[in-house]
Amino acid sequence: MENIKLSFEKDSAIALKNIKLQRALNKAIDQFRNVRWRAVREFQDWEQLRVSARRIKEWTIDHLDGYLEMLEANVINAGGNVHWASDANEACEIILDIAQKHKVKSVVKSKSMATEEIELNHSFEGAGIKVVETDLGEYIIQLANERPSHIIAPAIHKTKDDISKLFVEKLNTPYFNEPEDLTKIAREKLRNEFLNADMGVSGVNFSVAETGTIVIVENEGNARLTTTVPRIHVALMGIEKVIPRFEDLPIFLNILIRSATGQKMSTYVSLITGPKRNSDLDGPEEFHLVIMDNGRSKILSNEETRESLYCIRCGACLYICPVYKKVGGHSYGWVYQGPIGAIITPQLLGIDKASDLPFASSLCGACKDVCPVKINIPRVLLELRARVINDKRVGARFLLRIAVKLWRFTMENTSFYNLALRLSYILQKPWIRHGRLVSLPFPFSRWTKKRDFPAISKIPFRKQWKEIKDLEF
Amino acid sequence: MYLIKEADKKIKVSLFITCLVDALFPQVGVSMVKVLKRLGVEVGFPEKQTCCGQPAFNTGFRQDAKLLAKRFLSIFDRDEFIVSPSGSCTSMVRVFYKELFHDDQKTSNMVELLSTRTYEFSEFLVNVLKVDDVGATYKGRVTYHDSCHALRELRIQDEPRKLIKSVKGIDFMEMKSPETCCGFGGTFSIKFPDVSVSILDEKIESIIESGADTILSTDMGCLMHIGGALNRMNIPVKTMHIAELLSNR
Amino acid sequence: MISNSREDILKRIRIGLHRLAIVRGGNEYISKASSSYKETQQKLEIIRRNMIEKKSFLLDMFMNEVTKVNGNVFIVKSEDEIKHYVTRLVEEHDAKSLAIWESGFLKQINLREFLEIKGLGFVSPYSKEQMAEADIGITEGDFCIAETGTIVLITNERQPRSISLIPPVHIAIVKSDEIIENSKDLFFLLANTVGESGSLKNLTSCITFITGPSRTGDIELSITLGVHGPKELHIIIYDS
Ligand code: SF4
């Protein structure tokens, strides 16, 4: 993780040229926006729900230490084990350690952003333990050796033809081109993995402090299998996932599910409290909850950006974002993508590692309007932009700095401003064609490559004002 | 048409013209003056004004933005309405100045006062002057693009539409997703030109699909961006600020 | 090496929140939000009364929603009819091996014995290998949510989880007076009825919400059923 340096500019250029990706994104996003819109509109008190969710999140994060301790106590009381991980390495070590103690050979995983964040699969593979992603989208991505491109729909960038070919190559199956057939193949392959696995690793959508319950929301049933069939269940959560009360759940289930997929309720919601009881007939014998910080307490310590922690990873901001719609998930360079990625990644990895991301937005604000917990993403982006500018490690800003200072100096003084207007008017002449600027030198060429720029007018408004101010119209 | 009666105390407005309109689109400012004067408003123009500081704020140069913001505060200190032909620049003053000075109580208070009398042009007409019909006429099929800041920071959505629909002879139609960003985003359009342009392409498509011959907005930033592509591609659709439309007789 | 991460993390949070010691916001919020015993009972009473008085409305809504999410619903008036529908489903799927909850109502109507006499075999959820062979899983539903078409299954010693999960077909038998209007009421009811003496203490290991058959949209967003969980969900509503 230390050596990462993300480049939105390079990665987005690749995405923009990928016609297949563009088509997939268009289709997925248009479809999603419609469905979500309906799911939200049919819920009468959506605004009220957002406000409640936001309040609970604010309250919880403001009392996070207390709730985490409460959660821990209740998980232990239910017969589970609780581990605390300061960073990604420690989280991997803890999970690996549990696996090795039980001589685990094979692990099944259900979808979890947190495990992606710590690159848990690498750790398992390094230790010679087989690990299989079981969410269909994630399974496809794992076979293709790629990274997911969307929080909720990891494989939206792949067509069924891509997937068919992938299955032929990696699973030695005949070429089937129907989603139906492909799904069936995956079901059979993965069934065996479930039955043979010694350990299941899941994420956590919410955990309830009051009861020690973890909640997992899904449609496929792979998370249920992961948390039911293997002997050991390990769940990994970031510290921000806790909510206080059992009765807060309907609020969060509603806003998460409706925002994430446009459903009223997902196919499965599992409320898991500890391992199987002695008298239970099935379920895992051991339950481990790993509570991970990995940079989150740092986010919390800054009041300007604290609200980033309220995110429930619904993915709605991705779909609504005009930039994401064009560049897809991979351009954001890391696990978290779209608007939420643009604010979370620089904060978790370090502002110097992802200094492009806070700028990768037109600040249109569609994300803040759609976000079910009302995170003001543009506000956070602006705050992070200021941090980038003030960060000594982010180089190559010397010229920009000078330019801004010069510009400000001009703007601070009306006569310089007038002079600048006059000068620009004269200097622009060589570039004018039909009254417009069509090819300017760098950096303005970045505008004029595809767009004309209006010419600076001979008589600016302030001069015209003098003529019209006393006229009647 | 509504005229402010002689007996009424004359409403006074200071134009906050924005550097973009001043330098590139002075006709928009002139149109605004015409419309306001016709409605009996007393119009003034504080001549020391330059830029509100938004470009610096948006690129992370908060210190520079603060200096310009303070300058703005000192120039627009008279107790009059401040009206601007831009939802974006109005947002800067009304919304983002608070952000900028959140740790500076004294300036915050000034900002608070200032922000209550600062308006974008179309909302000023509809919500303050209570005018929908300014007596304009226009022959043409028009559509309207919601500027992001006008829509999402100031919640201006119905106001311009009311004004447009009251214009005599006009044929108004909504395009697909008028609320989707045009990809301008200030320096974003230069920092990531390819992303910006591909967002713009989608907007251009919607405009063409709508069948309109004129595209209207509250912001010259968006219109400059949209118009830049329309011109380059030789598409015969005119860009027009809402003030220009409303001054047309 | 013994890790101090627990203390480190909690300390970082406290410092981040500009506090020196723990503030037990937790209990305060929980007690502030939960109402008095009497109020709770009154609210429960209203919810329960609603379930009875608005029964046919809720039933319609529930059936409608289940159908929307690709589930099948049947209304039956008698125990015999339940057996009839189950037999029909068994025959339609040519099922040989079943798995069933040993829960109250299913025991009461002797469904297992009835099917055994018909020559069907049963597997135990103790063995996942056996479960993998089962053709149909039969459970009850403890509650239903009308607004979303959801059935709620509470795991306990007679109600294992895998029967509603591993077989490709899931039949759930619910009673028409178990239908609750929305998830908010359901959680209120659960919060005050499950766990030790309805206090949420010592919850059972798992509570599962099921809304329609297993589905995925991961391949080009086209909805495909039965990816991991059951491909078919049949809900038999007993409305006596
Ligand atoms: S930021 Fe808001 S909209 Fe985006 S994923 Fe998080 S909760 Fe959802």
Short mmCIF file of N, CA and C in Angstrom, two decimals, chain B residues 153-211:
data_model
loop_
_atom_site.label_atom_id
_atom_site.label_comp_id
_atom_site.label_asym_id
_atom_site.label_seq_id
_atom_site.Cartn_x
_atom_site.Cartn_y
_atom_site.Cartn_z
N GLU B 153 -27.39 24.17 -5.22
CA GLU B 153 -27.01 25.00 -4.08
C GLU B 153 -28.11 26.00 -3.76
N LEU B 154 -28.78 26.51 -4.80
CA LEU B 154 -29.79 27.55 -4.57
C LEU B 154 -31.21 27.04 -4.75
N ARG B 155 -31.34 25.79 -5.24
CA ARG B 155 -32.66 25.19 -5.49
C ARG B 155 -33.51 26.04 -6.43
N ILE B 156 -32.86 26.58 -7.45
CA ILE B 156 -33.58 27.31 -8.47
C ILE B 156 -33.95 26.33 -9.57
N GLN B 157 -35.25 26.09 -9.73
CA GLN B 157 -35.67 25.14 -10.75
C GLN B 157 -36.91 25.66 -11.48
N ASP B 158 -37.91 26.07 -10.69
CA ASP B 158 -39.15 26.55 -11.29
C ASP B 158 -39.03 27.98 -11.81
N GLU B 159 -38.22 28.78 -11.12
CA GLU B 159 -38.18 30.21 -11.43
C GLU B 159 -37.87 30.48 -12.90
N PRO B 160 -36.73 29.98 -13.40
CA PRO B 160 -36.45 30.29 -14.81
C PRO B 160 -37.51 29.72 -15.74
N ARG B 161 -38.06 28.58 -15.39
CA ARG B 161 -39.07 27.97 -16.27
C ARG B 161 -40.33 28.83 -16.33
N LYS B 162 -40.72 29.37 -15.18
CA LYS B 162 -41.88 30.26 -15.17
C LYS B 162 -41.64 31.44 -16.09
N LEU B 163 -40.45 32.04 -15.97
CA LEU B 163 -40.14 33.21 -16.77
C LEU B 163 -40.13 32.88 -18.26
N ILE B 164 -39.53 31.73 -18.56
CA ILE B 164 -39.43 31.34 -19.98
C ILE B 164 -40.82 31.11 -20.56
N LYS B 165 -41.64 30.38 -19.80
CA LYS B 165 -42.96 30.03 -20.32
C LYS B 165 -43.85 31.26 -20.51
N SER B 166 -43.54 32.35 -19.81
CA SER B 166 -44.37 33.55 -19.95
C SER B 166 -43.96 34.40 -21.14
N VAL B 167 -42.88 34.04 -21.80
CA VAL B 167 -42.45 34.84 -22.95
C VAL B 167 -43.39 34.59 -24.12
N LYS B 168 -43.83 35.67 -24.75
CA LYS B 168 -44.81 35.53 -25.84
C LYS B 168 -44.18 34.91 -27.08
N GLY B 169 -44.89 33.98 -27.67
CA GLY B 169 -44.43 33.38 -28.93
C GLY B 169 -43.41 32.28 -28.75
N ILE B 170 -43.07 31.96 -27.51
CA ILE B 170 -41.99 30.98 -27.29
C ILE B 170 -42.55 29.56 -27.32
N ASP B 171 -41.70 28.65 -27.72
CA ASP B 171 -42.07 27.25 -27.76
C ASP B 171 -41.05 26.53 -26.87
N PHE B 172 -41.47 26.19 -25.64
CA PHE B 172 -40.52 25.64 -24.67
C PHE B 172 -40.66 24.13 -24.58
N MET B 173 -39.54 23.43 -24.58
CA MET B 173 -39.60 21.98 -24.36
C MET B 173 -38.44 21.55 -23.47
N GLU B 174 -38.71 20.56 -22.58
CA GLU B 174 -37.64 20.06 -21.74
C GLU B 174 -36.79 19.09 -22.55
N MET B 175 -35.49 19.11 -22.29
CA MET B 175 -34.64 18.08 -22.88
C MET B 175 -34.56 16.91 -21.90
N LYS B 176 -33.96 15.82 -22.35
CA LYS B 176 -33.75 14.69 -21.46
C LYS B 176 -32.72 15.09 -20.39
N SER B 177 -33.00 14.79 -19.15
CA SER B 177 -32.10 15.10 -18.03
C SER B 177 -31.54 16.52 -18.06
N PRO B 178 -32.40 17.54 -17.99
CA PRO B 178 -31.88 18.91 -17.99
C PRO B 178 -30.99 19.16 -16.77
N GLU B 179 -31.13 18.33 -15.73
CA GLU B 179 -30.40 18.57 -14.49
C GLU B 179 -29.01 17.94 -14.48
N THR B 180 -28.67 17.21 -15.54
CA THR B 180 -27.35 16.60 -15.56
C THR B 180 -26.29 17.63 -15.95
N CYS B 181 -25.19 17.56 -15.23
CA CYS B 181 -24.08 18.48 -15.42
C CYS B 181 -23.60 18.49 -16.87
N CYS B 182 -23.11 19.66 -17.34
CA CYS B 182 -22.59 19.74 -18.70
C CYS B 182 -21.11 19.41 -18.75
N GLY B 183 -20.51 19.18 -17.58
CA GLY B 183 -19.10 18.78 -17.55
C GLY B 183 -18.12 19.93 -17.42
N PHE B 184 -18.64 21.12 -17.22
CA PHE B 184 -17.75 22.30 -17.15
C PHE B 184 -16.92 22.27 -15.86
N GLY B 185 -17.56 22.54 -14.74
CA GLY B 185 -16.86 22.42 -13.45
C GLY B 185 -15.65 23.32 -13.30
N GLY B 186 -15.63 24.48 -13.96
CA GLY B 186 -14.52 25.42 -13.79
C GLY B 186 -13.22 24.80 -14.28
N THR B 187 -12.22 24.77 -13.38
CA THR B 187 -10.91 24.26 -13.80
C THR B 187 -10.94 22.77 -14.13
N PHE B 188 -11.98 22.09 -13.70
CA PHE B 188 -12.14 20.67 -14.05
C PHE B 188 -12.07 20.49 -15.57
N SER B 189 -12.64 21.46 -16.30
CA SER B 189 -12.70 21.33 -17.76
C SER B 189 -11.32 21.39 -18.40
N ILE B 190 -10.36 21.91 -17.65
CA ILE B 190 -9.00 21.99 -18.18
C ILE B 190 -8.12 20.92 -17.55
N LYS B 191 -8.43 20.57 -16.29
CA LYS B 191 -7.64 19.55 -15.62
C LYS B 191 -7.91 18.17 -16.23
N PHE B 192 -9.17 17.87 -16.48
CA PHE B 192 -9.51 16.59 -17.10
C PHE B 192 -10.36 16.83 -18.35
N PRO B 193 -9.73 17.41 -19.39
CA PRO B 193 -10.52 17.83 -20.56
C PRO B 193 -11.28 16.68 -21.21
N ASP B 194 -10.70 15.50 -21.25
CA ASP B 194 -11.37 14.41 -21.97
C ASP B 194 -12.63 13.96 -21.24
N VAL B 195 -12.54 13.88 -19.91
CA VAL B 195 -13.72 13.51 -19.14
C VAL B 195 -14.78 14.58 -19.29
N SER B 196 -14.33 15.82 -19.16
CA SER B 196 -15.24 16.95 -19.26
C SER B 196 -15.97 16.94 -20.61
N VAL B 197 -15.23 16.72 -21.68
CA VAL B 197 -15.83 16.74 -23.01
C VAL B 197 -16.79 15.55 -23.19
N SER B 198 -16.47 14.41 -22.63
CA SER B 198 -17.37 13.29 -22.86
C SER B 198 -18.68 13.48 -22.09
N ILE B 199 -18.63 14.18 -20.96
CA ILE B 199 -19.88 14.53 -20.28
C ILE B 199 -20.66 15.54 -21.13
N LEU B 200 -19.90 16.48 -21.68
CA LEU B 200 -20.50 17.51 -22.53
C LEU B 200 -21.20 16.89 -23.74
N ASP B 201 -20.56 15.89 -24.33
CA ASP B 201 -21.14 15.24 -25.51
C ASP B 201 -22.55 14.74 -25.23
N GLU B 202 -22.73 14.18 -24.04
CA GLU B 202 -24.05 13.66 -23.71
C GLU B 202 -25.07 14.79 -23.62
N LYS B 203 -24.62 15.91 -23.06
CA LYS B 203 -25.50 17.08 -22.97
C LYS B 203 -25.88 17.57 -24.36
N ILE B 204 -24.89 17.64 -25.23
CA ILE B 204 -25.15 18.10 -26.60
C ILE B 204 -26.18 17.20 -27.27
N GLU B 205 -26.03 15.89 -27.06
CA GLU B 205 -26.99 14.96 -27.62
C GLU B 205 -28.41 15.27 -27.14
N SER B 206 -28.55 15.47 -25.84
CA SER B 206 -29.89 15.77 -25.31
C SER B 206 -30.45 17.04 -25.93
N ILE B 207 -29.58 18.03 -26.11
CA ILE B 207 -30.05 19.30 -26.67
C ILE B 207 -30.54 19.08 -28.10
N ILE B 208 -29.74 18.36 -28.87
CA ILE B 208 -30.14 18.12 -30.26
C ILE B 208 -31.45 17.35 -30.30
N GLU B 209 -31.52 16.30 -29.46
CA GLU B 209 -32.72 15.47 -29.41
C GLU B 209 -33.97 16.29 -29.10
N SER B 210 -33.81 17.31 -28.27
CA SER B 210 -34.98 18.10 -27.86
C SER B 210 -35.57 18.87 -29.04
N GLY B 211 -34.79 19.07 -30.06
CA GLY B 211 -35.28 19.80 -31.24
C GLY B 211 -35.27 21.31 -31.07
#
